[in-house]
Amino acid sequence: MSRRLLIWRTRARLNGERGFTILETVIALMVVFGSMTALAYTASIGFKYSGYGRDRIQASGIANRIMEDIRGLAYTKITSGIPSTELSSDSRIVSCAGTYRFESCSGEKIVSSAFAAGYTAAWLKPHTGSMTVGNLDVTYGTYVTNDTPTTTPYRVTVIVTWINGAIGNAPNNSVRLQSLFWSPSGCVNPSTHPFAAPCQPFFYGQVDSPQPRLDVTGQIHDFTLDFDSFTLTRPGLTASTQEEQTKQLNVVTTLSGLTFIDSTGTSTTGNQQATSDADDEVETTATTTAGGNVTTITGLSLSHLNPDCCNQIGLIASVPAGEQEHRSTSVAAKGTDTDACPTTGTRDTDSLSCAGGHVRDAGTTTVSIPVTHVTSAVGAANLIRIVASGVDTIATIDRDASGGTSEDGLIDVSTSRTLGTIQLGGFPPSGMTAPTGMSTTQTLDTNYCVRLVGYADTARAIAGERQATNPTASISAGTFSYYNGAGYSSKATTDPTLDTLTVTCSKTQVVGLAAVTWRVTVAAGGITHATTTTSQTADPTDAQTRWDAQAITHPIEITIRYEYIVDGLHQIDLSSTFDPGDLFAHGIYQAPPAAQT
């Protein structure tokens, strides 16, 4: 071909409009298809491995969750390992000359134990299992291993595998976590010491001498006077201590209080409260010793009377000044403490913890019922009159050492009280003639329908080592007297026949131009006789050790109905219950957990 012809053809091809030939098009399409196929394959591989990454993240989360739960177990559950009955059924556990090892005979020894049927240890018993989480069907296995438990930590291995997911049955469908577990020498107990701590016994004491109370409900002035309830509370106190690695002590005393409730709200006075707290924790603001004493500066008074007219009808409550309280707490009682513990009796100086206090009522407390608004000639009768006993109500919790040299000692919890004279359902001092055998003189016992005189009770509970004293609850004194129609009869407060006793004190008389009826009644079941209960749990291997001791006195309770009726209308119709409250003493002792090295 000549040069001229070659140039002509080249220009024709460059300037012409002819397309690709069929062969060229086929070849081009094959190239494009191959490129796209390669790209799609590459993308699918990428998506698969992206999904596989998500599967591993999810499986790692499952393994972490299992490991965190195991970390929360008591250390003794880690050292007990997995069930011995599951060793031969796990392919990852190999028997090597009678010793089971993890994965191969060069692996660490498997830690296992023969567990009782009720034994529980999350993820360790059983040590294998399966579950579905999200899109994964996983199986797990947990293994506890240690070749030399006395010198090296325990190793816990968690393995999670799965067969589905982005890449099914892949050899790498598995994650593995390991943690080391070690606890230094000390006391270990799954219930109280999950990890080693100083070997200390546990002591707990609680004592309660509650506030005796009078609760009144009913109607006044034929429902005209707005009245829901009235409560009179007397002095009381509570205390508690707890001792193990640290000591915490608390005493709360409360003096008398008065409360009226009606549709407008609550009116209250008194119930003066004082608290002493002590502990040996540096993180708190409490000191190692605390105490104090309070005496009421003035008395209390509160009334609920008719507002509509002349003279009075309603209730007037009065508590005299002079009530006292004293409280003391010390984590290590010494003679140099500002406040002695206990607050009465022999001072404790043994450098062990002590908490206690006493309260004392004073004078004569009354809740009177004036009625001059409806019968001007009739004087104000007493719904209740309480003459103080002059004897302290006491509560003490005292830690003491045992007689031996190696015992943990004991905790001694005790309380006692004397109520004085409680007179209920008084007759008016003027304007009416008293029933036969009764008096119009309000300072005399015979002015009242029923009365409680000299009630006294005690409760004591001791828990700890080397002592054989059983808990005691006793009612040492107390007489319940009641009007019998001509005079008075008496029963011991512990007499069960009180529960079915009925009492009626009544007098109807014309006063001025009105027919007036005064009546006080005690229905069957209105009195509950006093009882006591005690309980204890002793160490079955040591008759001298009490783990738990409790003593309670349930005092007499008295409910009366007090009525004052004028011309057939109830001007006063009240239900009144006097309840001293249960005297309670409780001590608990637990020996220190066994030391583990």
Coordinates of C-alpha atoms in Angstrom, one line a residue:
M1 CA 0.0 0.0 0.0
S2 CA 1.3 3.3 -1.0
R3 CA 1.9 6.0 1.5
R4 CA -0.7 8.2 -0.1
L5 CA -3.4 5.5 0.2
L6 CA -2.5 4.9 3.9
I7 CA -2.9 8.6 4.7
W8 CA -6.2 8.7 2.9
R9 CA -7.6 5.8 4.9
T10 CA -6.5 7.2 8.1
R11 CA -8.2 10.5 7.5
A12 CA -11.3 8.7 6.4
R13 CA -11.4 6.8 9.6
L14 CA -10.8 9.8 11.7
N15 CA -13.3 12.0 9.9
G16 CA -15.9 9.4 9.1
E17 CA -19.1 8.5 11.0
R18 CA -18.8 4.7 11.0
G19 CA -19.3 3.0 14.6
F20 CA -17.7 0.0 16.3
T21 CA -17.9 -3.2 14.6
I22 CA -19.9 -6.1 16.2
L23 CA -16.8 -7.8 17.4
E24 CA -15.6 -4.6 19.0
T25 CA -18.9 -4.1 20.8
V26 CA -19.0 -7.7 22.1
I27 CA -15.5 -7.4 23.4
A28 CA -16.3 -4.1 25.1
L29 CA -19.4 -5.6 26.8
M30 CA -17.5 -8.6 28.0
V31 CA -14.9 -6.2 29.6
V32 CA -17.7 -4.2 31.3
F33 CA -19.5 -7.3 32.5
G34 CA -16.3 -8.8 33.9
S35 CA -15.6 -5.6 35.7
M36 CA -19.1 -5.3 37.2
T37 CA -19.0 -9.0 38.3
A38 CA -15.7 -8.4 40.0
L39 CA -17.0 -5.3 41.7
A40 CA -20.2 -7.1 42.9
Y41 CA -18.2 -10.0 44.2
T42 CA -15.9 -7.6 46.1
A43 CA -18.9 -5.7 47.5
S44 CA -20.6 -9.0 48.7
I45 CA -17.4 -10.1 50.4
G46 CA -17.1 -6.7 52.1
F47 CA -20.7 -6.8 53.3
K48 CA -20.3 -10.3 54.6
Y49 CA -17.2 -9.3 56.6
S50 CA -18.9 -6.2 57.8
G51 CA -21.8 -8.4 59.1
Y52 CA -19.2 -10.8 60.6
G53 CA -17.7 -7.8 62.5
R54 CA -21.1 -7.0 63.9
D55 CA -21.5 -10.6 64.9
R56 CA -18.3 -10.6 66.8
I57 CA -19.2 -7.4 68.6
Q58 CA -22.5 -8.9 69.6
A59 CA -20.8 -12.1 70.8
S60 CA -18.2 -10.1 72.7
G61 CA -21.0 -8.3 74.5
I62 CA -22.5 -11.6 75.5
A63 CA -19.2 -12.8 76.8
N64 CA -18.6 -9.6 78.7
R65 CA -22.1 -9.9 80.3
I66 CA -21.3 -13.4 81.4
M67 CA -17.9 -12.4 82.8
E68 CA -19.4 -9.4 84.7
D69 CA -22.0 -11.6 86.3
I70 CA -19.3 -14.0 87.4
R71 CA -17.3 -11.1 88.8
G72 CA -20.3 -10.3 91.0
L73 CA -20.3 -13.8 92.6
A74 CA -18.9 -14.4 96.1
Y75 CA -15.3 -15.4 96.0
T76 CA -16.1 -18.8 97.5
K77 CA -18.2 -19.6 94.4
I78 CA -15.3 -18.8 92.2
T79 CA -13.0 -21.1 94.2
S80 CA -15.6 -23.9 94.1
G81 CA -15.4 -23.9 90.3
I82 CA -17.8 -25.8 88.0
P83 CA -19.8 -29.0 88.7
S84 CA -17.7 -32.2 88.8
T85 CA -20.6 -34.0 87.1
E86 CA -20.1 -31.9 83.9
L87 CA -16.4 -32.6 83.4
S88 CA -16.6 -35.7 81.2
S89 CA -19.3 -34.3 78.8
D90 CA -17.3 -31.2 77.7
S91 CA -14.9 -31.6 74.7
R92 CA -12.8 -28.7 75.9
I93 CA -12.0 -30.5 79.2
V94 CA -9.4 -33.3 78.8
S95 CA -8.7 -36.0 81.3
C96 CA -5.0 -36.4 81.7
A97 CA -4.0 -39.3 84.0
G98 CA -7.0 -38.7 86.2
T99 CA -6.6 -34.9 86.3
Y100 CA -9.0 -32.8 84.3
R101 CA -7.3 -30.0 82.4
F102 CA -8.5 -27.2 80.1
E103 CA -8.2 -27.9 76.3
S104 CA -5.1 -30.1 76.5
C105 CA -2.9 -32.0 78.9
S106 CA -0.6 -28.9 79.0
G107 CA -3.5 -26.6 80.1
E108 CA -4.3 -25.5 83.6
K109 CA -6.2 -27.8 86.0
I110 CA -10.0 -27.5 86.0
V111 CA -11.4 -26.4 89.4
S112 CA -14.6 -28.4 90.2
S113 CA -16.8 -29.4 93.1
A114 CA -19.6 -31.7 93.9
F115 CA -22.5 -29.3 94.6
A116 CA -25.7 -29.9 96.5
A117 CA -28.9 -29.7 94.6
G118 CA -29.8 -26.2 95.7
Y119 CA -26.4 -24.7 95.0
T120 CA -26.5 -21.7 92.6
A121 CA -23.7 -19.9 90.8
A122 CA -24.7 -17.9 87.7
W123 CA -23.0 -19.2 84.5
L124 CA -20.8 -21.7 86.5
K125 CA -23.5 -24.2 87.4
P126 CA -24.2 -25.4 84.7
H127 CA -21.1 -24.2 83.0
T128 CA -22.3 -24.6 79.4
G129 CA -25.5 -23.6 77.6
S130 CA -27.1 -22.0 74.6
M131 CA -29.3 -19.0 73.9
T132 CA -30.5 -16.7 71.1
V133 CA -29.5 -13.1 71.4
G134 CA -30.5 -10.8 68.5
N135 CA -29.8 -12.6 65.3
L136 CA -27.2 -15.0 66.8
D137 CA -27.7 -18.5 68.1
V138 CA -24.9 -18.9 70.6
T139 CA -23.4 -21.5 72.9
Y140 CA -21.3 -20.6 75.8
G141 CA -18.8 -22.3 78.1
T142 CA -17.2 -21.1 81.3
Y143 CA -14.2 -22.6 82.9
V144 CA -12.4 -22.1 86.2
T145 CA -8.7 -23.1 86.2
N146 CA -5.8 -23.0 88.7
D147 CA -2.7 -25.2 89.0
T148 CA -1.6 -23.8 92.4
P149 CA -4.5 -22.2 94.3
T150 CA -2.5 -21.3 97.3
T151 CA -0.1 -19.0 95.4
T152 CA -1.7 -18.0 92.1
P153 CA -5.0 -16.4 91.1
Y154 CA -8.0 -18.4 89.7
R155 CA -8.5 -17.9 86.0
V156 CA -12.0 -17.8 84.6
T157 CA -12.4 -18.3 80.8
V158 CA -15.6 -17.5 78.9
I159 CA -16.0 -18.9 75.4
V160 CA -18.9 -17.9 73.2
T161 CA -19.5 -19.5 69.7
W162 CA -22.1 -19.3 67.0
I163 CA -23.0 -21.2 63.8
N164 CA -25.2 -18.7 62.0
G165 CA -24.7 -15.0 61.4
A166 CA -23.0 -13.4 58.4
I167 CA -20.6 -16.2 57.9
G168 CA -22.1 -19.5 58.9
N169 CA -19.9 -22.3 60.4
A170 CA -16.8 -20.1 60.0
P171 CA -13.8 -21.4 62.1
N172 CA -13.5 -18.0 63.7
N173 CA -17.1 -17.8 64.9
S174 CA -15.9 -17.6 68.5
V175 CA -14.8 -15.1 71.1
R176 CA -12.9 -15.7 74.3
L177 CA -12.5 -13.7 77.5
Q178 CA -10.3 -14.4 80.5
S179 CA -10.1 -12.8 84.0
L180 CA -8.0 -13.5 87.1
F181 CA -9.7 -13.7 90.5
W182 CA -7.8 -13.3 93.8
S183 CA -8.8 -12.4 97.3
P184 CA -6.2 -11.7 100.1
S185 CA -6.2 -13.5 103.4
G186 CA -9.2 -12.8 105.6
C187 CA -12.8 -13.7 106.3
V188 CA -15.0 -15.0 103.5
N189 CA -18.7 -15.7 103.8
P190 CA -21.1 -15.6 100.8
S191 CA -23.9 -13.9 102.7
T192 CA -21.9 -11.3 104.6
H193 CA -18.3 -11.2 103.2
P194 CA -18.3 -11.9 99.4
F195 CA -14.6 -10.9 99.5
A196 CA -12.1 -11.2 102.2
A197 CA -12.4 -8.6 105.1
P198 CA -11.2 -8.4 108.7
C199 CA -12.5 -11.2 110.8
Q200 CA -15.1 -9.5 113.0
P201 CA -18.2 -10.8 114.8
F202 CA -21.5 -9.1 114.2
F203 CA -23.6 -7.7 117.0
Y204 CA -26.9 -5.9 116.7
G205 CA -29.2 -4.6 119.5
Q206 CA -32.5 -2.9 119.5
V207 CA -34.6 -1.7 122.4
D208 CA -37.9 0.1 122.4
S209 CA -39.8 1.6 125.3
P210 CA -42.6 3.3 123.3
Q211 CA -44.6 6.3 124.4
P212 CA -47.7 5.2 126.3
R213 CA -50.7 6.9 124.7
L214 CA -54.4 7.8 125.1
D215 CA -56.4 7.9 121.9
V216 CA -59.8 9.5 121.9
T217 CA -62.5 9.6 119.2
G218 CA -66.2 10.3 119.1
Q219 CA -68.5 13.3 119.3
I220 CA -68.7 16.4 121.5
H221 CA -71.8 18.7 122.0
D222 CA -74.2 16.5 120.0
F223 CA -71.9 16.6 116.9
T224 CA -71.9 20.5 117.0
L225 CA -68.3 20.7 118.0
D226 CA -65.9 20.0 115.1
F227 CA -63.8 17.1 116.5
D228 CA -62.1 14.0 114.9
S229 CA -59.6 12.7 117.5
F230 CA -57.3 13.6 120.3
T231 CA -54.0 11.9 121.4
L232 CA -52.0 12.2 124.5
T233 CA -48.5 10.7 124.4
R234 CA -46.2 10.1 127.4
P235 CA -42.4 10.0 127.5
G236 CA -40.6 7.1 125.7
L237 CA -37.3 6.2 124.1
T238 CA -35.7 3.8 121.6
A239 CA -32.1 2.8 121.0
S240 CA -30.2 0.7 118.5
T241 CA -26.6 -0.4 117.9
Q242 CA -24.8 -2.3 115.2
E243 CA -21.2 -3.5 115.3
E244 CA -18.9 -5.3 112.9
Q245 CA -16.1 -3.6 111.1
T246 CA -17.6 -0.4 112.3
K247 CA -19.8 0.7 115.2
Q248 CA -23.0 2.7 114.9
L249 CA -25.1 3.7 117.9
N250 CA -28.4 5.7 118.2
V251 CA -30.7 6.8 121.0
V252 CA -33.9 8.8 120.5
T253 CA -36.0 10.2 123.5
T254 CA -39.4 11.8 123.2
L255 CA -41.3 13.7 125.9
S256 CA -45.1 14.1 126.3
G257 CA -47.2 15.6 123.5
L258 CA -50.8 16.6 122.8
T259 CA -52.6 16.5 119.4
F260 CA -56.1 17.5 118.3
I261 CA -57.4 16.7 114.8
D262 CA -60.5 18.2 113.3
S263 CA -61.7 19.2 109.8
T264 CA -59.5 22.2 109.7
G265 CA -56.3 20.3 110.4
T266 CA -54.0 19.3 113.2
S267 CA -53.1 21.2 116.4
T268 CA -50.1 19.8 118.3
T269 CA -47.7 20.7 121.1
G270 CA -44.9 18.9 122.8
N271 CA -43.4 15.6 121.7
Q272 CA -40.0 17.2 122.2
Q273 CA -37.5 14.8 120.7
A274 CA -33.7 14.5 121.2
T275 CA -31.2 12.2 119.4
S276 CA -27.7 11.1 120.1
D277 CA -25.7 9.3 117.4
A278 CA -22.1 8.0 117.6
D279 CA -20.0 5.9 115.3
D280 CA -16.3 5.3 114.5
E281 CA -16.5 6.0 110.7
V282 CA -14.4 8.8 109.5
E283 CA -16.7 9.5 106.6
T284 CA -19.6 10.7 108.8
T285 CA -20.1 13.8 110.9
A286 CA -21.0 11.7 114.0
T287 CA -18.5 11.6 116.8
T288 CA -17.4 8.6 118.8
T289 CA -19.4 9.8 121.9
A290 CA -22.6 11.8 122.1
G291 CA -25.2 12.6 124.7
G292 CA -27.2 15.2 126.5
N293 CA -30.2 15.9 128.7
V294 CA -33.3 18.0 128.5
T295 CA -35.9 19.1 131.1
T296 CA -39.2 20.7 130.0
I297 CA -39.1 24.4 130.9
T298 CA -42.9 24.8 130.9
G299 CA -45.9 22.5 130.9
L300 CA -48.1 21.7 128.0
S301 CA -51.7 22.6 127.4
L302 CA -54.1 22.2 124.5
S303 CA -57.9 22.5 124.4
H304 CA -60.7 21.9 122.0
L305 CA -63.8 23.8 123.1
N306 CA -67.1 25.1 121.7
P307 CA -66.7 28.4 119.9
D308 CA -70.4 29.3 119.6
C309 CA -71.5 30.5 123.0
C310 CA -71.1 31.0 126.7
N311 CA -69.3 28.7 129.1
Q312 CA -67.5 25.6 127.8
I313 CA -67.8 22.1 126.5
G314 CA -65.1 20.0 125.0
L315 CA -61.6 18.7 126.1
I316 CA -58.8 20.4 128.0
A317 CA -55.5 18.6 128.2
S318 CA -52.7 19.6 130.6
V319 CA -49.2 18.2 131.2
P320 CA -47.1 19.7 134.0
A321 CA -43.5 20.9 133.7
G322 CA -40.6 18.8 135.0
E323 CA -40.3 15.9 132.5
Q324 CA -36.8 14.8 131.9
E325 CA -34.7 12.8 129.5
H326 CA -31.1 11.8 129.3
R327 CA -29.3 9.9 126.5
S328 CA -25.8 8.7 125.9
T329 CA -23.9 6.8 123.1
S330 CA -20.2 5.8 123.1
V331 CA -18.3 3.5 120.8
A332 CA -15.8 2.8 123.6
A333 CA -17.4 3.7 127.0
K334 CA -14.9 5.2 129.5
G335 CA -15.0 7.1 132.7
T336 CA -13.9 10.2 131.0
D337 CA -16.9 10.4 128.7
T338 CA -18.9 13.5 129.3
D339 CA -22.2 11.6 129.5
A340 CA -22.2 8.4 131.4
C341 CA -23.5 5.2 129.8
P342 CA -25.9 3.9 130.9
T343 CA -27.4 7.1 132.1
T344 CA -28.6 5.5 135.3
G345 CA -27.0 2.8 137.5
T346 CA -23.4 1.7 137.3
R347 CA -21.3 3.5 134.8
D348 CA -19.8 1.5 132.0
T349 CA -16.0 1.9 131.6
D350 CA -14.9 -1.2 129.7
S351 CA -14.0 0.6 126.5
L352 CA -16.8 -1.3 124.6
S353 CA -19.8 0.3 122.9
C354 CA -22.8 1.4 125.0
A355 CA -26.0 3.2 124.2
G356 CA -28.9 4.1 126.5
G357 CA -31.1 6.6 128.1
H358 CA -33.9 7.3 130.5
V359 CA -37.0 9.4 130.5
R360 CA -39.1 10.5 133.5
D361 CA -42.6 12.0 133.6
A362 CA -43.6 14.4 136.3
G363 CA -46.6 15.6 138.4
T364 CA -50.2 15.0 137.4
T365 CA -51.5 15.0 133.8
T366 CA -55.2 15.5 133.1
V367 CA -57.6 15.5 130.2
S368 CA -60.8 17.1 131.6
I369 CA -64.3 17.5 130.1
P370 CA -66.0 20.8 130.9
V371 CA -69.8 20.8 130.4
T372 CA -70.9 24.2 131.7
H373 CA -72.1 25.1 128.2
V374 CA -75.0 22.7 128.6
T375 CA -75.3 22.3 132.4
S376 CA -73.7 25.2 134.2
A377 CA -73.8 23.6 137.6
V378 CA -71.8 20.5 136.7
G379 CA -68.1 20.7 137.1
A380 CA -65.4 19.5 134.6
A381 CA -64.8 15.8 135.0
N382 CA -61.6 14.1 134.1
L383 CA -61.6 11.7 131.2
I384 CA -58.1 10.6 132.4
R385 CA -55.8 11.5 135.3
I386 CA -52.2 10.3 135.3
V387 CA -50.1 10.5 138.4
A388 CA -46.4 10.1 137.6
S389 CA -44.6 7.2 139.2
G390 CA -41.3 9.1 139.8
V391 CA -39.5 6.1 138.4
D392 CA -37.4 6.4 135.3
T393 CA -38.2 4.5 132.1
I394 CA -34.8 3.0 131.1
A395 CA -33.3 1.5 128.0
T396 CA -29.7 0.2 127.6
I397 CA -27.7 -1.7 125.0
D398 CA -24.3 -2.7 126.3
R399 CA -21.5 -4.6 124.7
D400 CA -19.6 -6.8 127.2
A401 CA -16.6 -9.1 127.0
S402 CA -16.9 -12.7 127.9
G403 CA -15.2 -14.3 130.8
G404 CA -12.7 -16.2 128.6
T405 CA -9.9 -14.7 126.6
S406 CA -10.8 -15.8 123.0
E407 CA -14.5 -15.3 122.9
D408 CA -16.3 -12.6 120.9
G409 CA -18.3 -11.4 123.9
L410 CA -22.0 -10.5 124.1
I411 CA -24.6 -7.8 123.7
D412 CA -26.9 -7.1 126.6
V413 CA -30.2 -5.3 125.8
S414 CA -32.6 -4.3 128.6
T415 CA -35.4 -1.9 129.4
S416 CA -37.8 -1.3 132.2
R417 CA -40.6 1.1 133.1
T418 CA -43.2 1.9 135.8
L419 CA -46.4 3.7 134.7
G420 CA -47.6 5.2 138.0
T421 CA -51.4 5.6 138.5
I422 CA -53.8 5.8 135.5
Q423 CA -57.4 6.8 136.4
L424 CA -60.0 6.7 133.7
G425 CA -63.7 7.8 133.6
G426 CA -63.9 10.5 136.3
F427 CA -67.2 11.6 137.9
P428 CA -68.1 15.4 137.9
P429 CA -66.7 17.1 141.0
S430 CA -69.9 19.2 141.5
G431 CA -73.5 19.5 140.5
M432 CA -74.3 15.8 140.8
T433 CA -74.3 13.2 143.6
A434 CA -71.8 10.4 143.1
P435 CA -73.0 6.8 142.8
T436 CA -72.7 4.6 145.9
G437 CA -69.1 3.9 146.7
M438 CA -67.8 6.6 144.4
S439 CA -66.5 10.1 145.3
T440 CA -66.7 13.6 143.8
T441 CA -63.1 14.3 144.9
Q442 CA -61.0 14.1 141.8
T443 CA -57.7 13.4 143.6
L444 CA -59.2 10.1 145.0
D445 CA -59.1 6.8 143.2
T446 CA -62.8 6.4 144.0
N447 CA -63.7 9.3 141.7
Y448 CA -62.9 7.1 138.7
C449 CA -64.7 4.2 137.1
V450 CA -61.5 2.2 136.4
R451 CA -57.9 2.6 137.3
L452 CA -54.5 1.1 136.7
V453 CA -52.0 1.3 139.6
G454 CA -48.3 0.6 139.8
Y455 CA -47.9 -1.3 136.5
A456 CA -44.2 -2.2 136.0
D457 CA -42.5 -4.4 133.4
T458 CA -39.1 -5.3 132.1
A459 CA -37.6 -7.0 129.1
R460 CA -34.0 -8.3 128.7
A461 CA -32.2 -10.2 125.9
I462 CA -28.6 -11.2 125.7
A463 CA -26.9 -12.5 122.6
G464 CA -23.3 -13.7 122.2
E465 CA -20.8 -16.2 123.5
R466 CA -20.2 -17.7 126.9
Q467 CA -23.5 -16.8 128.6
A468 CA -26.5 -19.0 129.4
T469 CA -28.9 -16.3 130.4
N470 CA -32.2 -16.8 128.5
P471 CA -34.3 -13.7 127.4
T472 CA -36.7 -12.6 130.1
A473 CA -39.9 -10.5 129.9
S474 CA -41.7 -9.9 133.2
I475 CA -44.6 -7.9 134.6
S476 CA -43.6 -7.4 138.2
A477 CA -46.5 -5.3 139.4
G478 CA -49.8 -3.8 138.4
T479 CA -53.4 -3.8 139.6
F480 CA -56.5 -3.1 137.6
S481 CA -59.4 -1.8 139.8
Y482 CA -63.0 -1.3 138.6
Y483 CA -66.3 -0.1 140.1
N484 CA -68.7 -3.0 140.8
G485 CA -71.9 -1.1 141.7
A486 CA -71.2 -0.6 145.3
G487 CA -67.4 -0.3 145.6
Y488 CA -64.3 -1.5 143.8
S489 CA -62.9 -4.9 142.8
S490 CA -59.4 -5.6 141.7
K491 CA -57.5 -8.0 139.4
A492 CA -53.9 -8.5 138.5
T493 CA -53.1 -7.0 135.1
T494 CA -52.0 -10.5 133.9
D495 CA -55.4 -12.0 134.8
P496 CA -56.9 -13.5 131.5
T497 CA -60.5 -12.9 132.8
L498 CA -60.0 -9.2 132.2
D499 CA -60.6 -9.9 128.5
T500 CA -64.2 -10.7 129.2
L501 CA -64.8 -8.3 132.0
T502 CA -67.7 -5.7 131.6
V503 CA -67.9 -2.6 133.8
T504 CA -70.7 0.0 134.1
C505 CA -70.5 3.2 136.1
S506 CA -73.7 5.3 135.8
K507 CA -75.7 8.0 137.4
T508 CA -78.9 9.8 136.2
Q509 CA -80.0 13.0 138.0
V510 CA -82.0 16.1 137.4
V511 CA -79.7 19.1 137.4
G512 CA -81.6 22.4 137.3
L513 CA -84.3 21.6 134.7
A514 CA -82.3 19.0 132.8
A515 CA -82.2 15.2 133.1
V516 CA -78.5 14.4 133.1
T517 CA -76.9 10.9 132.7
W518 CA -73.2 10.3 133.4
R519 CA -72.1 6.9 132.2
V520 CA -68.8 5.1 131.8
T521 CA -68.7 1.6 130.4
V522 CA -66.1 -1.1 129.5
A523 CA -67.5 -3.6 127.1
A524 CA -66.4 -7.3 126.9
G525 CA -63.1 -7.2 125.0
G526 CA -62.4 -3.6 126.0
I527 CA -59.5 -4.8 128.2
T528 CA -56.6 -6.9 127.0
H529 CA -54.7 -8.5 129.9
A530 CA -50.9 -8.2 130.0
T531 CA -48.7 -11.0 128.6
T532 CA -45.1 -11.7 127.8
T533 CA -43.2 -13.5 125.0
T534 CA -39.6 -14.6 124.6
S535 CA -37.7 -16.4 121.9
Q536 CA -34.1 -17.3 121.2
T537 CA -31.9 -19.3 118.9
A538 CA -29.0 -21.0 120.5
D539 CA -25.9 -22.5 118.9
P540 CA -26.7 -26.2 118.7
T541 CA -23.1 -27.1 119.4
D542 CA -22.7 -24.7 122.3
A543 CA -25.3 -24.2 124.9
Q544 CA -23.5 -21.2 126.2
T545 CA -23.9 -19.2 122.9
R546 CA -27.1 -17.3 121.9
W547 CA -27.3 -16.2 118.2
D548 CA -30.6 -14.4 118.6
A549 CA -32.6 -13.4 121.7
Q550 CA -35.8 -11.4 122.0
A551 CA -38.1 -10.4 124.9
I552 CA -41.4 -8.5 124.7
T553 CA -44.0 -7.5 127.2
H554 CA -47.5 -6.8 126.0
P555 CA -49.0 -4.5 128.6
I556 CA -52.6 -4.2 129.6
E557 CA -54.8 -2.1 127.2
I558 CA -58.0 -0.4 128.4
T559 CA -60.8 1.0 126.3
I560 CA -63.7 2.9 127.9
R561 CA -66.8 4.6 126.5
Y562 CA -67.5 8.0 128.3
E563 CA -71.0 9.4 127.9
Y564 CA -72.7 12.6 129.2
I565 CA -76.3 12.8 128.1
V566 CA -78.6 15.8 128.7
D567 CA -82.3 15.5 128.0
G568 CA -81.7 12.5 125.8
L569 CA -79.0 14.1 123.7
H570 CA -75.4 12.9 123.7
Q571 CA -73.4 16.0 124.6
I572 CA -70.3 13.8 125.2
D573 CA -69.8 10.4 123.6
L574 CA -66.2 9.3 123.5
S575 CA -64.2 6.1 123.0
S576 CA -60.9 6.3 124.8
T577 CA -58.1 3.7 124.7
F578 CA -55.1 3.8 126.9
D579 CA -52.2 1.7 125.4
P580 CA -48.7 1.7 127.1
G581 CA -47.2 0.0 124.0
D582 CA -45.0 -3.1 123.9
L583 CA -41.7 -3.1 125.7
F584 CA -39.1 -4.7 123.3
A585 CA -35.6 -6.0 123.6
H586 CA -33.7 -7.8 120.8
G587 CA -30.1 -8.9 120.5
I588 CA -28.3 -10.7 117.6
Y589 CA -24.8 -12.2 117.4
Q590 CA -23.0 -13.8 114.4
A591 CA -19.6 -15.3 114.7
P592 CA -17.0 -14.0 112.3
P593 CA -16.7 -15.8 109.0
A594 CA -14.0 -18.4 108.7
A595 CA -10.6 -17.0 107.7
Q596 CA -9.3 -18.0 104.2
T597 CA -5.7 -17.7 103.1

